[in-house]
Short mmCIF file of C-alpha atoms in Angstrom, two decimals:
data_model
loop_
_atom_site.label_atom_id
_atom_site.label_comp_id
_atom_site.label_asym_id
_atom_site.label_seq_id
_atom_site.Cartn_x
_atom_site.Cartn_y
_atom_site.Cartn_z
CA MET A 1 123.85 -5.87 -62.02
CA LEU A 2 127.26 -4.50 -62.94
CA ALA A 3 128.13 -4.08 -59.25
CA LEU A 4 127.15 -7.71 -58.65
CA ARG A 5 129.33 -8.88 -61.54
CA LEU A 6 132.30 -6.87 -60.29
CA THR A 7 131.78 -8.25 -56.79
CA ARG A 8 131.55 -11.84 -58.00
CA GLY A 9 134.57 -11.69 -60.30
CA ALA A 10 137.00 -9.93 -57.95
CA HIS A 11 140.32 -11.27 -56.65
CA PRO A 12 140.14 -13.48 -53.51
CA ALA A 13 141.99 -10.87 -51.45
CA VAL A 14 139.43 -8.24 -52.49
CA GLN A 15 136.61 -10.64 -51.64
CA LEU A 16 138.14 -11.22 -48.21
CA ARG A 17 138.22 -7.48 -47.51
CA ARG A 18 134.59 -7.16 -48.58
CA LEU A 19 133.61 -10.03 -46.29
CA LEU A 20 135.39 -8.26 -43.45
CA VAL A 21 133.30 -5.16 -44.20
CA ALA A 22 130.17 -7.33 -44.07
CA ALA A 23 131.28 -8.81 -40.72
CA ALA A 24 131.90 -5.34 -39.31
CA SER A 25 128.49 -4.22 -40.54
CA ALA A 26 126.90 -7.25 -38.88
CA GLY A 27 128.53 -6.46 -35.54
CA THR A 28 127.50 -2.81 -35.68
CA GLY A 29 123.96 -3.72 -36.69
CA PHE A 30 123.69 -6.14 -33.76
CA LEU A 31 124.80 -3.43 -31.35
CA LEU A 32 122.19 -1.05 -32.77
CA LEU A 33 119.47 -3.67 -32.40
CA SER A 34 120.63 -4.35 -28.84
CA ALA A 35 120.20 -0.66 -28.04
CA LEU A 36 116.67 -0.91 -29.43
CA GLY A 37 115.97 -3.98 -27.29
CA HIS A 38 117.27 -2.21 -24.19
CA ALA A 39 114.95 0.72 -24.93
CA LEU A 40 111.97 -1.64 -25.17
CA ASN A 41 112.76 -3.24 -21.80
CA HIS A 42 113.62 -0.05 -19.85
CA PRO A 43 111.34 3.00 -19.66
CA ASP A 44 114.23 5.40 -18.92
CA PRO A 45 114.89 7.20 -22.25
CA SER A 46 118.17 8.79 -21.16
CA ALA A 47 119.94 5.48 -20.54
CA SER A 48 118.71 4.08 -23.85
CA ALA A 49 119.78 7.21 -25.71
CA LEU A 50 123.23 6.95 -24.14
CA ARG A 51 123.56 3.32 -25.26
CA LEU A 52 122.56 4.36 -28.76
CA ALA A 53 125.11 7.18 -28.67
CA TRP A 54 127.87 4.72 -27.76
CA CYS A 55 126.99 2.80 -30.94
CA ALA A 56 128.31 5.79 -32.93
CA VAL A 57 131.89 4.64 -32.16
CA PRO A 58 131.64 1.22 -33.89
CA LEU A 59 129.56 2.83 -36.63
CA ALA A 60 132.33 5.33 -37.37
CA ALA A 61 134.96 2.57 -37.27
CA THR A 62 132.94 0.45 -39.72
CA VAL A 63 132.44 3.35 -42.13
CA HIS A 64 136.13 4.22 -41.97
CA PHE A 65 137.05 0.62 -42.76
CA ALA A 66 134.57 0.49 -45.65
CA VAL A 67 136.11 3.62 -47.20
CA ALA A 68 139.61 2.15 -46.88
CA VAL A 69 138.49 -1.06 -48.59
CA ALA A 70 136.81 0.89 -51.40
CA ARG A 71 140.04 2.81 -52.04
CA THR A 72 141.97 -0.42 -52.65
CA ASP A 73 139.33 -2.06 -54.84
CA PRO A 74 140.90 -2.60 -58.30
CA GLY A 75 137.56 -3.31 -59.94
CA THR A 76 136.37 0.29 -59.61
CA ARG A 77 139.69 1.98 -60.36
CA PRO A 78 139.71 4.35 -63.38
CA ARG A 79 141.46 2.82 -66.38
CA THR A 80 142.05 3.78 -69.98
CA GLY A 81 139.13 3.15 -72.32
CA LEU A 82 136.38 2.77 -69.71
CA SER A 83 134.83 6.15 -70.55
CA ALA A 84 134.17 4.94 -74.07
CA ILE A 85 131.77 2.27 -72.77
CA GLY A 86 130.04 4.60 -70.31
CA LEU A 87 132.18 3.91 -67.24
CA GLY A 88 133.50 7.35 -66.51
CA PRO A 89 134.81 8.55 -63.13
CA ALA A 90 131.35 9.36 -61.78
CA ARG A 91 129.98 5.97 -62.82
CA LEU A 92 132.91 4.17 -61.20
CA VAL A 93 132.29 6.05 -57.95
CA ALA A 94 128.64 5.00 -58.09
CA LEU A 95 129.69 1.37 -58.64
CA SER A 96 132.07 1.53 -55.70
CA ALA A 97 129.33 2.98 -53.47
CA ALA A 98 126.91 0.28 -54.65
CA THR A 99 129.45 -2.48 -53.95
CA THR A 100 130.01 -1.11 -50.46
CA ALA A 101 126.27 -0.92 -49.87
CA LEU A 102 125.88 -4.57 -50.94
CA SER A 103 128.49 -5.72 -48.46
CA CYS A 104 126.93 -3.69 -45.65
CA VAL A 105 123.40 -4.89 -46.47
CA LEU A 106 124.64 -8.46 -46.28
CA GLY A 107 126.07 -7.80 -42.83
CA SER A 108 122.95 -6.00 -41.62
CA THR A 109 120.77 -8.89 -42.78
CA LEU A 110 122.96 -11.34 -40.88
CA ALA A 111 122.73 -9.16 -37.77
CA LEU A 112 118.92 -9.14 -37.98
CA LEU A 113 118.76 -12.92 -38.35
CA VAL A 114 121.06 -13.48 -35.36
CA PHE A 115 119.12 -11.01 -33.24
CA LEU A 116 115.81 -12.65 -34.09
CA GLN A 117 117.29 -16.08 -33.37
CA LEU A 118 118.52 -14.98 -29.94
CA ARG A 119 115.12 -13.47 -29.17
CA GLY A 120 113.42 -16.75 -30.00
CA ASP A 121 111.37 -15.36 -32.89
CA LEU A 122 112.65 -18.01 -35.33
CA THR A 123 113.20 -21.38 -33.65
CA GLY A 124 112.72 -20.78 -29.92
CA THR A 125 114.74 -19.04 -27.22
CA PRO A 126 118.31 -20.40 -27.08
CA PHE A 127 120.60 -20.51 -24.03
CA GLU A 128 117.55 -21.16 -21.78
CA GLY A 129 116.47 -17.50 -21.97
CA ALA A 130 119.76 -16.04 -20.76
CA ALA A 131 120.87 -12.51 -21.72
CA THR A 132 117.34 -11.29 -22.43
CA ASP A 133 117.87 -7.82 -20.96
CA PHE A 134 118.98 -6.26 -24.26
CA LEU A 135 116.95 -8.62 -26.46
CA ALA A 136 113.44 -7.71 -25.19
CA ALA A 137 112.33 -11.27 -25.80
CA GLY A 138 108.92 -10.82 -24.20
CA ARG A 139 107.99 -7.76 -26.27
CA PRO A 140 107.15 -7.41 -29.97
CA LEU A 141 109.98 -5.96 -32.03
CA PRO A 142 109.01 -2.82 -33.99
CA LEU A 143 110.12 -3.71 -37.50
CA PRO A 144 110.25 -0.13 -38.90
CA ALA A 145 112.54 0.98 -36.08
CA ALA A 146 114.78 -2.07 -36.53
CA LEU A 147 115.05 -1.55 -40.29
CA THR A 148 115.81 2.15 -39.78
CA LEU A 149 118.68 1.33 -37.44
CA LEU A 150 120.01 -1.37 -39.76
CA ALA A 151 119.95 1.05 -42.70
CA LEU A 152 122.36 3.41 -40.94
CA VAL A 153 125.45 1.36 -41.79
CA PRO A 154 124.81 0.84 -45.54
CA LEU A 155 123.70 4.43 -46.09
CA SER A 156 126.56 5.95 -44.11
CA ALA A 157 129.20 3.72 -45.71
CA SER A 158 128.01 4.25 -49.28
CA ALA A 159 127.72 8.02 -48.77
CA ALA A 160 131.21 8.18 -47.25
CA VAL A 161 132.64 6.17 -50.17
CA ALA A 162 130.93 8.45 -52.69
CA VAL A 163 132.35 11.55 -51.00
CA ALA A 164 135.85 10.12 -50.54
CA LEU A 165 136.18 8.79 -54.10
CA ARG A 166 134.36 11.54 -55.96
CA PRO A 167 136.13 12.75 -59.13
CA ARG A 168 138.17 15.88 -58.57
CA GLU A 169 138.92 18.19 -61.48
CA PRO A 170 142.22 20.09 -61.72
CA ALA A 171 140.29 23.36 -61.74
CA ALA A 172 138.79 22.49 -58.39
CA TYR A 173 142.23 21.94 -56.94
CA ALA A 174 143.41 25.27 -58.29
CA ALA A 175 140.38 27.10 -56.94
CA ARG A 176 140.77 25.44 -53.53
CA ALA A 177 144.42 26.44 -53.39
CA GLY A 178 143.56 30.08 -54.11
CA ARG A 179 144.77 30.30 -57.71
CA THR A 180 146.02 33.70 -58.77
CA TYR A 181 146.87 35.00 -62.21
CA GLY A 182 150.44 36.03 -62.85
CA ARG A 183 152.05 37.91 -65.73
CA PHE A 184 150.59 37.58 -69.24
CA GLY A 185 147.59 35.59 -68.02
CA ALA A 186 149.57 32.78 -66.37
CA TYR A 187 147.68 30.57 -63.92
CA ARG A 188 150.30 30.78 -61.21
CA ARG A 189 152.97 33.07 -59.84
CA THR A 190 156.55 31.96 -60.24
CA ALA A 191 159.55 32.79 -58.08
CA VAL A 192 161.54 34.04 -61.10
CA ARG A 193 159.99 36.76 -63.26
CA GLU A 194 159.80 35.50 -66.81
CA SER A 195 160.17 37.66 -69.90
CA PHE A 196 157.64 37.93 -72.70
CA GLY A 197 159.74 35.73 -74.96
CA SER A 198 160.03 33.03 -72.32
CA TYR A 199 156.27 32.99 -71.79
CA GLY A 200 155.44 33.25 -75.48
CA ARG A 201 157.51 30.23 -76.47
CA PHE A 202 155.13 27.60 -77.82
CA GLY A 203 154.37 24.91 -75.25
CA ARG A 204 156.11 26.66 -72.37
CA GLN A 205 153.09 26.57 -70.07
CA LEU A 206 151.90 23.05 -70.85
CA GLY A 207 151.73 20.86 -67.77
CA THR A 208 153.03 17.56 -69.11
CA ALA A 209 156.71 16.78 -69.25
CA ALA A 210 156.57 15.26 -72.74
CA ARG A 211 155.16 18.38 -74.32
CA GLY A 212 157.63 20.53 -72.43
CA ARG A 213 160.59 18.48 -73.65
CA ARG A 214 159.29 18.47 -77.22
CA THR A 215 158.84 22.23 -77.47
CA ALA A 216 161.45 23.66 -75.09
CA GLY A 217 163.73 24.85 -77.92
CA ALA A 218 161.12 25.67 -80.54
CA ALA A 219 161.70 29.44 -80.53
CA PRO A 220 164.62 31.61 -79.40
CA GLU A 221 164.41 33.96 -76.48
CA GLN A 222 163.32 37.45 -77.40
CA ASP A 223 165.49 39.12 -74.78
CA GLY A 224 168.79 37.93 -76.26
CA ASP A 225 169.23 34.73 -74.21
CA ALA A 226 170.18 31.55 -76.00
CA PRO A 227 167.47 28.93 -76.35
CA ARG A 228 167.68 26.18 -73.75
CA THR A 229 167.18 22.58 -74.78
CA SER A 230 165.45 19.95 -72.73
CA THR A 231 168.75 18.48 -71.50
CA GLU A 232 169.88 21.89 -70.22
CA ALA A 233 166.70 22.62 -68.30
CA SER A 234 167.10 23.82 -64.75
CA PRO A 235 166.11 21.52 -61.88
CA ASP A 236 163.31 23.90 -60.91
CA SER A 237 161.59 23.75 -64.28
CA PRO A 238 158.30 21.83 -64.55
CA GLU A 239 159.82 19.54 -67.19
CA VAL A 240 162.39 18.14 -64.77
CA SER A 241 160.27 18.19 -61.62
CA ALA A 242 157.57 16.16 -63.34
CA GLU A 243 160.02 13.31 -63.90
CA VAL A 244 161.02 12.81 -60.25
CA PRO A 245 158.84 10.14 -58.52
CA PRO A 246 157.45 10.29 -55.94
CA ALA A 247 156.74 13.94 -55.16
CA VAL A 248 157.60 14.25 -51.46
CA PRO A 249 155.98 17.19 -49.64
CA LEU A 250 158.61 19.39 -48.07
CA ALA A 251 156.25 20.99 -45.54
CA PRO A 252 154.71 18.77 -42.83
CA PRO A 253 150.93 18.34 -42.66
CA SER A 254 149.20 21.21 -40.94
CA GLY A 255 147.09 19.16 -38.52
CA LEU A 256 149.71 18.50 -35.83
CA PRO A 257 149.07 21.64 -33.69
CA TRP A 258 145.32 21.19 -33.96
CA GLY A 259 145.62 17.52 -33.07
CA VAL A 260 147.66 18.26 -29.95
CA ALA A 261 145.14 20.92 -28.90
CA VAL A 262 142.11 18.64 -29.41
CA LEU A 263 143.92 15.81 -27.59
CA ALA A 264 144.56 18.08 -24.60
CA VAL A 265 140.90 19.14 -24.56
CA GLY A 266 139.78 15.50 -24.67
CA LEU A 267 141.96 14.55 -21.71
CA ALA A 268 140.65 17.58 -19.80
CA VAL A 269 137.05 16.52 -20.50
CA GLU A 270 137.81 13.01 -19.22
CA ALA A 271 139.25 14.50 -16.04
CA PHE A 272 136.10 16.61 -15.65
CA ALA A 273 133.97 13.48 -16.10
CA SER A 274 135.82 11.76 -13.25
CA ARG A 275 135.10 14.69 -10.94
CA THR A 276 131.39 15.03 -11.78
CA GLY A 277 130.73 11.30 -11.53
CA GLY A 278 127.34 10.25 -12.91
CA GLY A 279 127.78 6.49 -12.83
CA SER A 280 130.11 3.64 -12.12
CA THR A 281 131.22 3.13 -15.73
CA PRO A 282 132.14 5.40 -18.63
CA GLY A 283 128.91 4.32 -20.29
CA ASP A 284 126.95 6.15 -17.62
CA ARG A 285 128.90 9.40 -18.15
CA PRO A 286 128.09 11.38 -21.31
CA SER A 287 131.13 13.59 -20.75
CA ALA A 288 133.37 10.50 -20.77
CA LEU A 289 132.06 9.63 -24.23
CA LEU A 290 132.80 13.17 -25.38
CA GLY A 291 136.30 13.03 -23.90
CA LEU A 292 137.15 9.74 -25.58
CA ALA A 293 135.80 11.04 -28.89
CA LEU A 294 137.90 14.21 -28.65
CA THR A 295 140.97 12.14 -27.79
CA ALA A 296 140.44 9.97 -30.85
CA VAL A 297 139.94 13.01 -33.09
CA GLY A 298 143.07 14.65 -31.71
CA LEU A 299 145.21 11.58 -32.32
CA ALA A 300 143.80 11.20 -35.84
CA LEU A 301 144.62 14.84 -36.60
CA ALA A 302 148.12 14.58 -35.15
CA GLY A 303 148.92 11.26 -36.84
CA PRO A 304 149.99 12.63 -40.26
CA GLY A 305 152.24 15.26 -38.71
CA LEU A 306 153.85 12.71 -36.41
CA THR A 307 154.43 10.33 -39.33
CA HIS A 308 156.04 13.13 -41.32
CA LEU A 309 158.21 13.98 -38.31
CA CYS A 310 159.20 10.33 -37.97
CA GLY A 311 160.31 10.27 -41.60
CA HIS A 312 162.27 13.47 -41.10
CA LEU A 313 164.06 12.06 -38.05
CA LEU A 314 165.05 8.95 -39.97
CA GLN A 315 167.02 11.08 -42.42
CA THR A 316 169.09 12.98 -39.85
CA ALA A 317 172.78 12.41 -39.00
CA ARG A 318 174.21 11.34 -42.36
CA PRO A 319 171.66 8.72 -43.44
CA GLY A 320 172.52 5.81 -45.70
CA ALA A 321 170.40 4.54 -48.55
CA PRO A 322 167.94 2.50 -46.41
CA ARG A 323 167.33 5.31 -43.91
CA LEU A 324 167.03 7.92 -46.65
CA LEU A 325 164.57 5.82 -48.63
CA ALA A 326 162.53 4.93 -45.51
CA GLY A 327 162.33 8.56 -44.43
CA ARG A 328 161.28 9.85 -47.83
CA VAL A 329 158.58 7.20 -48.12
CA LEU A 330 157.20 8.09 -44.69
CA MET A 331 157.13 11.77 -45.61
CA ALA A 332 155.32 11.01 -48.86
CA GLU A 333 152.76 8.72 -47.18
CA ALA A 334 152.28 10.75 -44.01
CA THR A 335 148.61 11.52 -44.63
CA ARG A 336 147.71 8.05 -45.90
CA LEU A 337 149.26 6.17 -42.98
CA GLY A 338 149.17 8.78 -40.22
CA ARG A 339 145.44 9.00 -39.70
CA PRO A 340 144.83 5.22 -39.34
CA LEU A 341 147.82 5.05 -36.99
CA GLY A 342 146.36 7.83 -34.85
CA VAL A 343 142.99 6.10 -34.71
CA VAL A 344 144.64 2.80 -33.68
CA CYS A 345 146.46 4.66 -30.89
CA ALA A 346 143.17 6.14 -29.70
CA VAL A 347 141.43 2.76 -29.69
CA MET A 348 144.26 1.04 -27.82
CA SER A 349 144.39 3.78 -25.19
CA ALA A 350 140.60 3.63 -24.71
CA ALA A 351 140.77 -0.17 -24.43
CA TYR A 352 143.46 0.18 -21.76
CA ALA A 353 141.24 2.56 -19.81
CA LEU A 354 138.30 0.17 -20.00
CA ALA A 355 140.53 -2.73 -18.93
CA SER A 356 141.62 -0.79 -15.85
CA LEU A 357 137.96 -0.30 -14.92
CA HIS A 358 137.24 -3.97 -15.59
CA ASP A 359 139.63 -4.97 -12.82
CA ARG A 360 137.57 -3.01 -10.32
CA GLU A 361 134.03 -3.56 -11.60
CA ASN A 362 133.69 -6.96 -13.20
CA ALA A 363 129.90 -7.03 -13.01
CA SER A 364 129.40 -3.85 -15.03
CA PHE A 365 130.97 -5.16 -18.23
CA GLY A 366 128.79 -7.45 -20.30
CA PRO A 367 129.12 -9.18 -23.67
CA LEU A 368 128.01 -6.09 -25.57
CA VAL A 369 130.97 -4.08 -24.26
CA VAL A 370 133.36 -6.87 -25.26
CA LEU A 371 131.74 -7.04 -28.70
CA GLY A 372 132.02 -3.30 -29.16
CA VAL A 373 135.67 -3.19 -28.12
CA LEU A 374 136.58 -6.11 -30.37
CA LEU A 375 134.65 -4.59 -33.26
CA VAL A 376 136.28 -1.17 -32.99
CA ALA A 377 139.76 -2.63 -32.46
CA GLY A 378 139.36 -5.03 -35.39
CA CYS A 379 138.04 -2.35 -37.74
CA THR A 380 140.79 0.13 -36.92
CA THR A 381 143.53 -2.49 -37.26
CA ALA A 382 142.09 -3.73 -40.55
CA THR A 383 141.88 -0.11 -41.76
CA LEU A 384 145.56 0.39 -40.97
CA LEU A 385 146.52 -2.78 -42.84
CA THR A 386 144.35 -1.76 -45.78
CA ALA A 387 145.99 1.67 -45.85
CA ALA A 388 149.38 -0.07 -45.93
CA VAL A 389 148.20 -2.09 -48.93
CA GLU A 390 147.02 1.11 -50.62
CA ALA A 391 150.39 2.75 -49.97
CA ARG A 392 152.19 -0.25 -51.44
CA GLN A 393 150.02 -0.06 -54.55
CA ALA A 394 150.67 3.67 -54.86
CA ARG A 395 154.46 3.29 -54.82
CA ALA A 396 154.57 0.17 -57.02
CA ASP A 397 155.91 2.16 -59.99
CA THR A 398 158.60 3.79 -57.83
CA THR A 399 159.68 0.41 -56.45
CA ALA A 400 159.87 -1.03 -59.96
CA ALA A 401 161.94 1.96 -61.11
CA LEU A 402 164.37 1.50 -58.21
CA ARG A 403 164.81 -2.16 -59.08
CA ARG A 404 165.46 -1.29 -62.71
CA LEU A 405 168.12 1.15 -61.54
CA GLY A 406 169.87 -1.65 -59.65
CA ALA A 407 168.56 -1.26 -56.09
CA ALA A 408 169.11 -4.45 -54.10
CA THR A 409 166.14 -6.29 -52.66
CA GLY A 410 167.81 -6.29 -49.25
CA THR A 411 168.00 -2.50 -49.29
CA LEU A 412 164.27 -2.22 -49.94
CA ARG A 413 163.55 -4.71 -47.17
CA ARG A 414 165.75 -2.85 -44.70
CA ALA A 415 163.97 0.37 -45.60
CA ALA A 416 160.60 -1.28 -44.94
CA ALA A 417 161.84 -2.63 -41.60
CA LEU A 418 163.12 0.82 -40.64
CA ARG A 419 159.75 2.37 -41.45
CA ALA A 420 157.88 -0.20 -39.38
CA GLY A 421 160.28 0.06 -36.46
CA ALA A 422 160.25 3.85 -36.38
CA LEU A 423 156.46 4.03 -36.49
CA LEU A 424 156.12 1.34 -33.82
CA ALA A 425 158.54 3.15 -31.50
CA LEU A 426 156.94 6.57 -31.89
CA PHE A 427 153.27 5.60 -31.86
CA GLY A 428 153.77 2.86 -29.27
CA LEU A 429 155.21 5.36 -26.82
CA LEU A 430 152.42 7.80 -27.67
CA THR A 431 149.81 5.10 -27.01
CA LEU A 432 151.26 4.29 -23.59
CA VAL A 433 151.32 7.94 -22.55
CA VAL A 434 147.76 8.67 -23.72
CA ALA A 435 146.49 5.40 -22.20
CA GLU A 436 147.90 6.27 -18.79
CA LEU A 437 146.53 9.81 -18.96
CA SER A 438 143.10 8.48 -20.01
CA ALA A 439 142.91 5.73 -17.41
CA TRP A 440 144.00 7.89 -14.49
CA PRO A 441 140.91 10.18 -14.29
CA LEU A 442 138.44 7.42 -15.18
CA ALA A 443 139.78 5.10 -12.49
CA ARG A 444 139.18 7.62 -9.72
#
C-alpha cells in the first residue's frame, strides 16, 4: 500500500519516467510472447531458442532503464527522520523495488492483452488474420508458459533495483578496499608518519570536518611542535579536504583496457560469424549474437574511461573557467555518464549494421525486428537522459555554491555546452568507427 501511495503522489516527471518503464516492459513482454508463439507454430526447437535468446537484449535494456529510473526517484530517497517511522535504508530499497515491479507488471499485463487481441482470443482476429506466424492463432496458448515469460521483466527489474540501491555500510567499503591498520590502531596508512601526540589529540581521527575543526587545537603536540588551529591546517588534512566539493577522482576508471580488449574480441567474433555463415541474417547466427553482446559490453566498460579522458583533454592548454569546470565535472561523473554513453554507442552501431543488411535483404526483416530495435534504442537513450538528470541532481549543491560565490549563469551554460560537445565529438566518432567495423563482416 505504501508503494501505491508513493507512486500515486509522485511528481509528474517521475510519473512519466515510470510510464516509460511500463511501456518498455510491455514491448519486451510482447517480444517474449512472440517467441512463444513462434515456438508453437514451428517444431524446430533451435530456431525458437535463438529467437528467445535475442529477447535477452531488450530485456537487459529494459532492466537497465528501470534501474536508472529508480535511482532518480525522489520518493524513495533516504531523508532525515524516516528511520524513526520505520522507513530505514533497507525499507526504502524494498519500496523502490516494489514500485519498479508495479510499473513492470502494468506493462506485462498490457503486453498480454495486446497479444491476446492480435491472436483473436478476445474480440476476433484483427487485420484479416495477417501476421499470424508468431501469434500461433490456430493453437491454444499455454497460460503457465506465457505467465512465466511475462514474469521475467518484473522479477529481473526489481531484483536489479534491490541490488543496485542496497544500503552500503562504511565498513563494507573499507573491507572492499583492503583496509589495513596503521600506527597506534589507525584504520588507514598515511603518507606522513604521525607522532604519538598527533594521534592522541582528542578528535584527531574523527571523519567529519566539523569535529575536526572543533578539536584540532584541543591539546598541544607532545613532540614539541606548536598546536595547529583549524585555519592553519594543511591542504592534505581531512578537515580541509572534506570541505572541497565535489571530490574529483584523480585516477581514471580502471575499465578502459578491459573494455578495449572485450570490444576487440567482439569484433573478431562477428568476423568469425561472417565466415562460418549459418543463415542470411544475424538472427540465424548464434555467434553474431555473441559478437554483438561482447561489443556492447566492451563499449560499456570503456565508456567511463573515455569520459574521464574527455574531461582531462578539456583541461589541457591553459583552460579558462568554462573549460576547467566542464572538465572537472566530466571527470567526477565519468562512471555515471560513461556507461550509458557506451551502451548507446553499441546500440547505434548495431542498428547501423542491421540497416546495412536491410538494404540487401528486405524480406528477412519483419515488424518484430523493428520493434526490438526501437525498444532497445529508446531504452538506452532514455537511460542516458535519466543518468544526466541524476548527475544534475547530484551536483545541485555544487552549482548552488558556485552561484553564491558569484559564478555567472553564462559561464555555467558554456561549461554545459562544452561537456555536451566534447562527449558528442568523442563518442560520435567512436560510434562511426565501431559501426563500420561491425557492418563490414556481417555484410559479407
